[in-house]
């Protein structure tokens, strides 16, 4: 961001402060809204591998490396999975030892730089989990959308929508639970901006406010292919897409419920958080908000239609917590307080954005089982 700030200052000198402000605002909004599927969210620090051993790995001691639960570990050419902290294993004060569950590919050795990620699996449902699936194509607003379809016996389908910084591989975390244990057919969607899907004309993500039409297309596909009812399960912006779809789809009467993980309910706060985490100076954040409105048509101040309590008509199970620095916890808390008859909130502490399952998979899945069973 130093070079961008210098460029903005130089532009102000040459072409005037007003034009420079517009340029800086456009730059800052682009930094926040440029789709980066499959890359880590900003603000997650890189960690150093200090050592590995049978079933264990030693990492730099930091708040992320101390989080409870199970996480993916990604680096250049490396993907692994780590489990809980092993507090009884001797280690240096500036390190932490976690259980090493598996190494999917690459080599973990001393000096390797890695990040924690909520994504545990890479590949397809079959290659990652041994679950048979079909590649399907959904007719979307901008063009064909690829999706993985896992068939099962029930007439209620689950459609999954990933969120910021991830791909359709992220919902694989819960695919085994949904398809094998609960026997739901699952449609795992790739939407605009994802690999293999159409690129939005402006090249920007809209934090769910236009992407929801792709989820709506998936809903229409499911109903055409035999779904009598549908559960929408979204993470992050995917959760915002689910709320938009439940409020505005012509087939919203087929939606039996929604599961929301780390929902983006206040687009303005999320945009500011993303821009700040990517190095945009605080002075440019208001410009980024105005530029984003002009470039994308995002509406309102603070919580918009996705968080409108009156727009919610179906039961909602929400996983979120105060540790989320991307999607404000306060907006989720307010939604739950306003609609206690429809919203069941499971507070998850010590988990970053879109990693509520990772913090405690068994608790997450038991909450889903209790929520989904009456909706069958």
Short mmCIF file of C-alpha atoms in Angstrom, two decimals:
data_model
loop_
_atom_site.label_atom_id
_atom_site.label_comp_id
_atom_site.label_asym_id
_atom_site.label_seq_id
_atom_site.Cartn_x
_atom_site.Cartn_y
_atom_site.Cartn_z
CA UNK A 1 0.00 0.00 0.00
CA UNK A 2 3.05 2.35 0.38
CA UNK A 3 3.38 2.61 -3.39
CA UNK A 4 -0.37 3.21 -3.76
CA UNK A 5 -0.28 5.99 -1.17
CA UNK A 6 2.71 7.57 -2.89
CA UNK A 7 0.89 7.36 -6.21
CA UNK A 8 -2.16 9.06 -4.72
CA UNK A 9 0.01 11.88 -3.35
CA UNK A 10 1.74 12.32 -6.68
CA UNK A 11 -1.59 12.38 -8.47
CA UNK A 12 -2.82 15.08 -6.12
CA UNK A 13 0.19 17.20 -7.02
CA UNK A 14 -0.22 16.77 -10.75
CA UNK A 15 -3.93 16.63 -11.45
CA UNK A 16 -5.54 18.04 -8.35
CA UNK A 17 -6.83 16.78 -5.06
CA UNK A 18 -10.37 16.08 -6.28
CA UNK A 19 -9.33 13.78 -9.10
CA UNK A 20 -6.78 12.10 -6.84
CA UNK A 21 -9.47 11.45 -4.23
CA UNK A 22 -11.66 9.76 -6.85
CA UNK A 23 -8.72 7.65 -8.04
CA UNK A 24 -7.76 6.73 -4.49
CA UNK A 25 -11.35 5.78 -3.69
CA UNK A 26 -11.58 3.58 -6.76
CA UNK A 27 -8.29 1.94 -5.88
CA UNK A 28 -9.35 1.32 -2.28
CA UNK A 29 -12.75 -0.11 -3.27
CA UNK A 30 -11.06 -2.36 -5.82
CA UNK A 31 -8.65 -3.66 -3.18
CA UNK A 32 -11.60 -4.61 -0.97
CA UNK A 33 -13.95 -5.98 -3.61
CA UNK A 34 -11.67 -7.71 -6.11
CA UNK A 35 -12.64 -11.39 -6.01
CA UNK A 36 -9.75 -13.54 -4.81
CA UNK A 37 -11.23 -17.05 -4.52
CA UNK A 38 -8.89 -19.64 -3.10
CA UNK A 39 -6.59 -17.09 -1.49
CA UNK A 40 -6.46 -16.35 2.25
CA UNK A 41 -8.38 -13.46 3.68
CA UNK A 42 -6.30 -10.44 4.63
CA UNK A 43 -5.27 -10.12 8.22
CA UNK A 44 -4.40 -13.79 8.67
CA UNK A 45 -0.66 -13.81 9.47
CA UNK A 46 1.85 -16.15 7.93
CA UNK A 47 3.35 -18.60 10.38
CA UNK A 48 6.70 -20.39 10.28
CA UNK A 49 7.06 -24.14 10.66
CA UNK A 50 9.74 -24.72 13.30
CA UNK A 51 9.70 -28.51 13.37
CA UNK A 52 7.61 -31.57 12.57
CA UNK A 53 7.43 -35.00 14.14
CA UNK A 54 5.14 -38.03 14.14
CA UNK A 55 1.64 -36.63 14.43
CA UNK A 56 2.76 -33.14 15.46
CA UNK A 57 3.93 -29.82 14.07
CA UNK A 58 5.57 -26.85 15.79
CA UNK A 59 4.50 -23.39 14.60
CA UNK A 60 5.16 -19.77 15.47
CA UNK A 61 3.23 -18.84 18.59
CA UNK A 62 0.44 -16.38 17.69
CA UNK A 63 -3.26 -15.98 18.32
CA UNK A 64 -4.19 -17.90 15.14
CA UNK A 65 -1.89 -20.84 15.92
CA UNK A 66 -3.45 -21.11 19.40
CA UNK A 67 -7.05 -21.30 18.18
CA UNK A 68 -8.99 -24.39 19.23
CA UNK A 69 -10.21 -26.79 16.58
CA UNK A 70 -9.09 -28.18 13.25
CA UNK A 71 -7.75 -26.14 10.31
CA UNK A 72 -6.14 -26.45 6.95
CA UNK A 73 -2.52 -25.35 6.70
CA UNK A 74 -1.50 -23.83 3.37
CA UNK A 75 1.81 -22.70 1.95
CA UNK A 76 3.60 -22.70 -1.38
CA UNK A 77 2.86 -26.14 -2.81
CA UNK A 78 1.69 -27.41 0.57
CA UNK A 79 -1.67 -28.34 2.05
CA UNK A 80 -2.02 -30.10 5.39
CA UNK A 81 -4.51 -30.37 8.25
CA UNK A 82 -3.76 -29.59 11.88
CA UNK A 83 -5.81 -30.47 14.94
CA UNK A 84 -5.83 -29.26 18.54
CA UNK A 85 -2.97 -27.66 20.43
CA UNK A 86 -0.85 -30.24 22.29
CA UNK A 87 -0.22 -28.40 25.53
CA UNK A 88 1.72 -31.25 27.19
CA UNK A 89 4.46 -31.42 24.53
CA UNK A 90 7.68 -29.52 25.41
CA UNK A 91 8.32 -26.53 23.17
CA UNK A 92 10.02 -23.13 23.12
CA UNK A 93 8.05 -20.19 24.58
CA UNK A 94 7.65 -18.55 21.17
CA UNK A 95 6.17 -21.67 19.54
CA UNK A 96 3.06 -23.83 19.77
CA UNK A 97 2.68 -27.53 19.02
CA UNK A 98 -0.46 -28.82 17.29
CA UNK A 99 -1.49 -32.28 16.22
CA UNK A 100 -0.66 -32.90 12.56
CA UNK A 101 -3.61 -34.80 11.12
CA UNK A 102 -2.34 -35.30 7.59
CA UNK A 103 -0.30 -33.81 4.76
CA UNK A 104 -2.28 -33.81 1.52
CA UNK A 105 0.54 -32.63 -0.70
CA UNK A 106 3.92 -30.93 -0.47
CA UNK A 107 6.54 -31.13 2.26
CA UNK A 108 6.39 -29.45 5.65
CA UNK A 109 9.85 -28.68 6.92
CA UNK A 110 11.54 -26.15 9.18
CA UNK A 111 11.29 -22.69 7.65
CA UNK A 112 8.17 -23.35 5.56
CA UNK A 113 5.80 -20.37 5.64
CA UNK A 114 2.12 -21.27 6.04
CA UNK A 115 -1.29 -19.85 6.93
CA UNK A 116 -4.25 -21.38 8.70
CA UNK A 117 -7.36 -21.74 6.55
CA UNK A 118 -10.86 -23.07 7.27
CA UNK A 119 -10.63 -25.25 4.14
CA UNK A 120 -9.70 -28.82 5.07
CA UNK A 121 -10.00 -30.48 1.67
CA UNK A 122 -8.78 -29.91 -1.86
CA UNK A 123 -10.14 -31.68 -4.89
CA UNK A 124 -13.59 -32.99 -5.71
CA UNK A 125 -16.07 -34.75 -3.40
CA UNK A 126 -14.81 -38.09 -4.72
CA UNK A 127 -11.07 -37.40 -4.67
CA UNK A 128 -11.19 -35.68 -1.26
CA UNK A 129 -13.86 -37.69 0.55
CA UNK A 130 -14.62 -40.73 -1.55
CA UNK A 131 -18.18 -39.47 -2.16
CA UNK A 132 -19.59 -40.09 -5.67
CA UNK A 133 -20.86 -36.95 -7.38
CA UNK A 134 -21.93 -35.52 -10.72
CA UNK A 135 -20.61 -32.44 -12.49
CA UNK A 136 -23.63 -30.34 -13.40
CA UNK A 137 -24.07 -27.04 -15.20
CA UNK A 138 -26.55 -24.45 -13.97
CA UNK A 139 -27.98 -21.77 -16.26
CA UNK A 140 -26.95 -18.56 -14.50
CA UNK A 141 -27.67 -14.92 -15.25
CA UNK A 142 -24.18 -14.36 -16.70
CA UNK A 143 -23.68 -17.82 -18.17
CA UNK A 144 -23.20 -21.46 -17.16
CA UNK A 145 -22.26 -22.14 -13.53
CA UNK A 146 -20.40 -25.33 -12.59
CA UNK A 147 -21.57 -27.26 -9.54
CA UNK A 148 -20.99 -30.58 -7.83
CA UNK A 149 -24.14 -32.59 -7.22
CA UNK A 150 -24.11 -35.38 -4.65
CA UNK A 151 -27.28 -37.45 -5.01
CA UNK A 152 -29.19 -38.94 -2.06
CA UNK A 153 -32.64 -40.27 -1.28
CA UNK A 154 -34.36 -37.27 0.32
CA UNK A 155 -36.59 -34.82 -1.53
CA UNK A 156 -35.13 -31.92 0.48
CA UNK A 157 -31.85 -30.68 -1.02
CA UNK A 158 -29.08 -28.62 0.52
CA UNK A 159 -27.46 -25.97 -1.69
CA UNK A 160 -24.12 -24.64 -0.43
CA UNK A 161 -22.54 -21.27 -1.22
CA UNK A 162 -18.98 -20.50 -0.12
CA UNK A 163 -17.79 -17.05 0.91
CA UNK A 164 -14.90 -14.62 0.75
CA UNK A 165 -11.43 -16.02 0.02
CA UNK A 166 -12.63 -19.58 -0.57
CA UNK A 167 -14.00 -21.82 -3.31
CA UNK A 168 -16.60 -24.59 -3.51
CA UNK A 169 -13.99 -26.81 -1.81
CA UNK A 170 -14.78 -25.10 1.52
CA UNK A 171 -18.27 -26.70 1.87
CA UNK A 172 -16.57 -30.10 1.59
CA UNK A 173 -15.98 -29.67 5.34
CA UNK A 174 -19.65 -30.52 5.98
CA UNK A 175 -20.42 -32.57 2.87
CA UNK A 176 -19.81 -35.93 4.53
CA UNK A 177 -22.12 -35.01 7.40
CA UNK A 178 -24.89 -33.76 5.12
CA UNK A 179 -24.78 -36.51 2.49
CA UNK A 180 -23.68 -39.60 4.42
CA UNK A 181 -25.15 -39.03 7.87
CA UNK A 182 -28.28 -37.02 7.08
CA UNK A 183 -28.71 -38.32 3.49
CA UNK A 184 -29.42 -34.96 1.89
CA UNK A 185 -28.78 -34.43 -1.82
CA UNK A 186 -26.21 -31.60 -1.93
CA UNK A 187 -25.58 -29.07 -4.68
CA UNK A 188 -22.23 -27.31 -4.14
CA UNK A 189 -22.17 -24.18 -6.30
CA UNK A 190 -19.42 -22.20 -8.00
CA UNK A 191 -20.72 -18.71 -8.77
CA UNK A 192 -19.63 -15.59 -10.68
CA UNK A 193 -15.96 -14.84 -10.23
CA UNK A 194 -15.05 -18.44 -9.35
CA UNK A 195 -12.85 -20.63 -11.53
CA UNK A 196 -14.93 -21.98 -14.38
CA UNK A 197 -17.79 -19.54 -13.75
CA UNK A 198 -18.49 -16.27 -15.60
CA UNK A 199 -16.56 -13.21 -14.56
CA UNK A 200 -18.64 -10.20 -13.45
CA UNK A 201 -18.51 -7.37 -15.97
CA UNK A 202 -16.92 -4.94 -13.52
CA UNK A 203 -14.48 -7.54 -12.21
CA UNK A 204 -15.64 -6.89 -8.65
CA UNK A 205 -17.39 -8.87 -5.97
CA UNK A 206 -20.64 -7.34 -4.66
CA UNK A 207 -20.66 -8.99 -1.21
CA UNK A 208 -23.67 -11.10 -2.15
CA UNK A 209 -25.91 -8.34 -3.51
CA UNK A 210 -25.65 -9.49 -7.11
CA UNK A 211 -24.16 -12.97 -6.58
CA UNK A 212 -27.42 -14.12 -4.97
CA UNK A 213 -28.93 -14.44 -8.43
CA UNK A 214 -26.56 -17.35 -9.07
CA UNK A 215 -27.80 -19.05 -5.91
CA UNK A 216 -31.33 -18.38 -7.10
CA UNK A 217 -30.44 -20.10 -10.38
CA UNK A 218 -29.23 -23.10 -8.37
CA UNK A 219 -32.53 -23.11 -6.49
CA UNK A 220 -34.45 -23.20 -9.78
CA UNK A 221 -32.18 -26.03 -10.99
CA UNK A 222 -32.87 -28.06 -7.84
CA UNK A 223 -36.63 -27.66 -8.13
CA UNK A 224 -36.58 -28.59 -11.83
CA UNK A 225 -34.67 -31.75 -10.94
CA UNK A 226 -36.98 -33.01 -8.24
CA UNK A 227 -36.34 -31.06 -5.04
CA UNK A 228 -39.59 -30.49 -3.16
CA UNK A 229 -37.86 -28.17 -0.68
CA UNK A 230 -34.39 -26.70 -0.24
CA UNK A 231 -32.07 -25.68 2.60
CA UNK A 232 -29.61 -22.89 1.75
CA UNK A 233 -26.29 -23.14 3.58
CA UNK A 234 -23.97 -20.17 3.09
CA UNK A 235 -20.72 -18.92 4.54
CA UNK A 236 -19.76 -15.23 4.66
CA UNK A 237 -21.02 -13.60 1.45
CA UNK A 238 -22.65 -16.94 0.65
CA UNK A 239 -24.77 -16.41 3.77
CA UNK A 240 -25.75 -12.96 2.48
CA UNK A 241 -26.67 -14.61 -0.82
CA UNK A 242 -28.88 -17.09 1.04
CA UNK A 243 -30.73 -14.27 2.81
CA UNK A 244 -31.25 -12.36 -0.43
CA UNK A 245 -32.53 -15.51 -2.13
CA UNK A 246 -34.90 -16.33 0.73
CA UNK A 247 -36.28 -12.78 0.56
CA UNK A 248 -36.49 -12.19 -3.20
CA UNK A 249 -36.56 -15.45 -5.16
CA UNK A 250 -39.73 -16.34 -7.07
CA UNK A 251 -39.25 -19.83 -5.57
CA UNK A 252 -38.75 -18.64 -2.00
CA UNK A 253 -41.74 -20.73 -0.92
CA UNK A 254 -39.59 -23.82 -1.64
CA UNK A 255 -36.93 -22.70 0.86
CA UNK A 256 -37.48 -24.57 4.13
CA UNK A 257 -34.68 -22.87 6.06
CA UNK A 258 -31.22 -21.30 5.93
CA UNK A 259 -27.95 -22.08 7.67
CA UNK A 260 -25.69 -19.04 7.94
CA UNK A 261 -22.02 -19.13 8.92
CA UNK A 262 -20.33 -15.76 9.61
CA UNK A 263 -22.95 -13.86 7.60
CA UNK A 264 -22.02 -10.58 5.94
CA UNK A 265 -24.96 -8.46 7.08
CA UNK A 266 -23.34 -5.02 7.02
CA UNK A 267 -21.62 -4.62 3.66
CA UNK A 268 -20.15 -1.23 4.55
CA UNK A 269 -18.41 -2.53 7.67
CA UNK A 270 -17.11 -5.57 5.79
CA UNK A 271 -15.78 -3.42 2.96
CA UNK A 272 -13.96 -1.20 5.45
CA UNK A 273 -12.52 -4.23 7.23
CA UNK A 274 -11.28 -5.79 4.00
CA UNK A 275 -9.76 -2.56 2.73
CA UNK A 276 -8.05 -1.81 6.06
CA UNK A 277 -6.67 -5.34 6.35
CA UNK A 278 -5.19 -5.02 2.87
CA UNK A 279 -3.33 -1.86 3.85
CA UNK A 280 -5.68 0.93 2.77
CA UNK A 281 -5.06 3.94 5.07
CA UNK A 282 -7.94 4.91 7.36
CA UNK A 283 -8.28 8.29 5.61
CA UNK A 284 -9.22 6.52 2.35
CA UNK A 285 -11.87 4.21 3.82
CA UNK A 286 -14.79 6.68 3.41
CA UNK A 287 -13.70 7.19 -0.20
CA UNK A 288 -13.66 3.42 -0.69
CA UNK A 289 -17.26 3.18 0.55
CA UNK A 290 -18.47 5.93 -1.82
CA UNK A 291 -16.55 4.44 -4.73
CA UNK A 292 -17.97 0.99 -4.02
CA UNK A 293 -21.50 2.39 -4.06
CA UNK A 294 -20.89 4.08 -7.38
CA UNK A 295 -19.22 1.09 -9.00
CA UNK A 296 -21.46 -1.72 -7.75
CA UNK A 297 -24.81 -0.22 -6.79
CA UNK A 298 -24.50 -1.35 -3.17
CA UNK A 299 -27.22 0.43 -1.25
CA UNK A 300 -27.86 1.78 2.20
CA UNK A 301 -25.81 2.71 5.21
CA UNK A 302 -24.83 -0.11 7.53
CA UNK A 303 -27.05 -3.21 7.56
CA UNK A 304 -29.05 -3.48 4.34
CA UNK A 305 -31.73 -5.81 3.07
CA UNK A 306 -29.71 -8.93 3.87
CA UNK A 307 -30.03 -8.10 7.57
CA UNK A 308 -33.57 -6.74 7.50
CA UNK A 309 -35.35 -8.71 10.25
CA UNK A 310 -38.70 -8.29 8.52
CA UNK A 311 -37.40 -9.89 5.31
CA UNK A 312 -36.74 -13.21 7.06
CA UNK A 313 -39.62 -15.65 6.65
CA UNK A 314 -37.98 -19.06 7.23
CA UNK A 315 -36.12 -20.61 10.18
CA UNK A 316 -32.46 -19.64 10.32
CA UNK A 317 -29.58 -21.34 12.12
CA UNK A 318 -26.70 -18.89 12.53
CA UNK A 319 -23.12 -19.67 13.58
CA UNK A 320 -21.07 -16.60 14.41
CA UNK A 321 -18.94 -15.06 17.12
CA UNK A 322 -17.20 -11.92 18.35
CA UNK A 323 -13.81 -13.05 17.02
CA UNK A 324 -14.85 -12.33 13.41
CA UNK A 325 -12.96 -9.26 12.17
CA UNK A 326 -14.53 -9.29 8.68
CA UNK A 327 -18.29 -9.59 9.28
CA UNK A 328 -19.36 -7.68 12.41
CA UNK A 329 -20.78 -9.83 15.16
CA UNK A 330 -23.03 -6.97 16.33
CA UNK A 331 -25.20 -7.16 13.20
CA UNK A 332 -25.76 -10.89 13.69
CA UNK A 333 -26.56 -10.40 17.37
CA UNK A 334 -29.10 -7.71 16.46
CA UNK A 335 -30.75 -9.96 13.88
CA UNK A 336 -31.10 -12.78 16.42
CA UNK A 337 -32.48 -10.42 19.05
CA UNK A 338 -35.11 -9.02 16.67
CA UNK A 339 -36.35 -12.41 15.40
CA UNK A 340 -36.00 -14.87 18.30
CA UNK A 341 -38.83 -17.01 16.95
CA UNK A 342 -37.01 -17.70 13.67
CA UNK A 343 -33.30 -17.27 14.38
CA UNK A 344 -31.29 -19.78 16.41
CA UNK A 345 -27.88 -18.29 17.16
CA UNK A 346 -24.92 -20.45 18.14
CA UNK A 347 -22.17 -18.24 19.46
CA UNK A 348 -18.69 -19.49 18.54
CA UNK A 349 -15.74 -17.88 20.28
CA UNK A 350 -12.08 -17.91 19.24
CA UNK A 351 -12.87 -18.52 15.58
CA UNK A 352 -12.05 -16.27 12.61
CA UNK A 353 -14.35 -15.43 9.72
CA UNK A 354 -16.13 -18.42 8.14
CA UNK A 355 -14.40 -20.91 10.46
CA UNK A 356 -17.19 -21.61 12.93
CA UNK A 357 -17.22 -25.32 12.01
CA UNK A 358 -13.46 -25.55 12.47
CA UNK A 359 -13.61 -24.39 16.08
CA UNK A 360 -15.75 -27.37 17.14
CA UNK A 361 -16.97 -29.64 14.31
CA UNK A 362 -19.00 -31.94 16.56
CA UNK A 363 -20.92 -29.10 18.20
CA UNK A 364 -21.56 -27.47 14.81
CA UNK A 365 -22.87 -30.66 13.25
CA UNK A 366 -25.06 -31.53 16.23
CA UNK A 367 -26.63 -28.06 16.04
CA UNK A 368 -27.27 -28.63 12.33
CA UNK A 369 -28.80 -32.04 12.98
CA UNK A 370 -31.24 -30.60 15.51
CA UNK A 371 -32.13 -27.70 13.23
CA UNK A 372 -32.51 -29.67 10.01
CA UNK A 373 -34.42 -32.72 11.26
CA UNK A 374 -37.78 -30.90 11.71
CA UNK A 375 -37.42 -29.34 8.24
CA UNK A 376 -37.39 -32.68 6.40
#
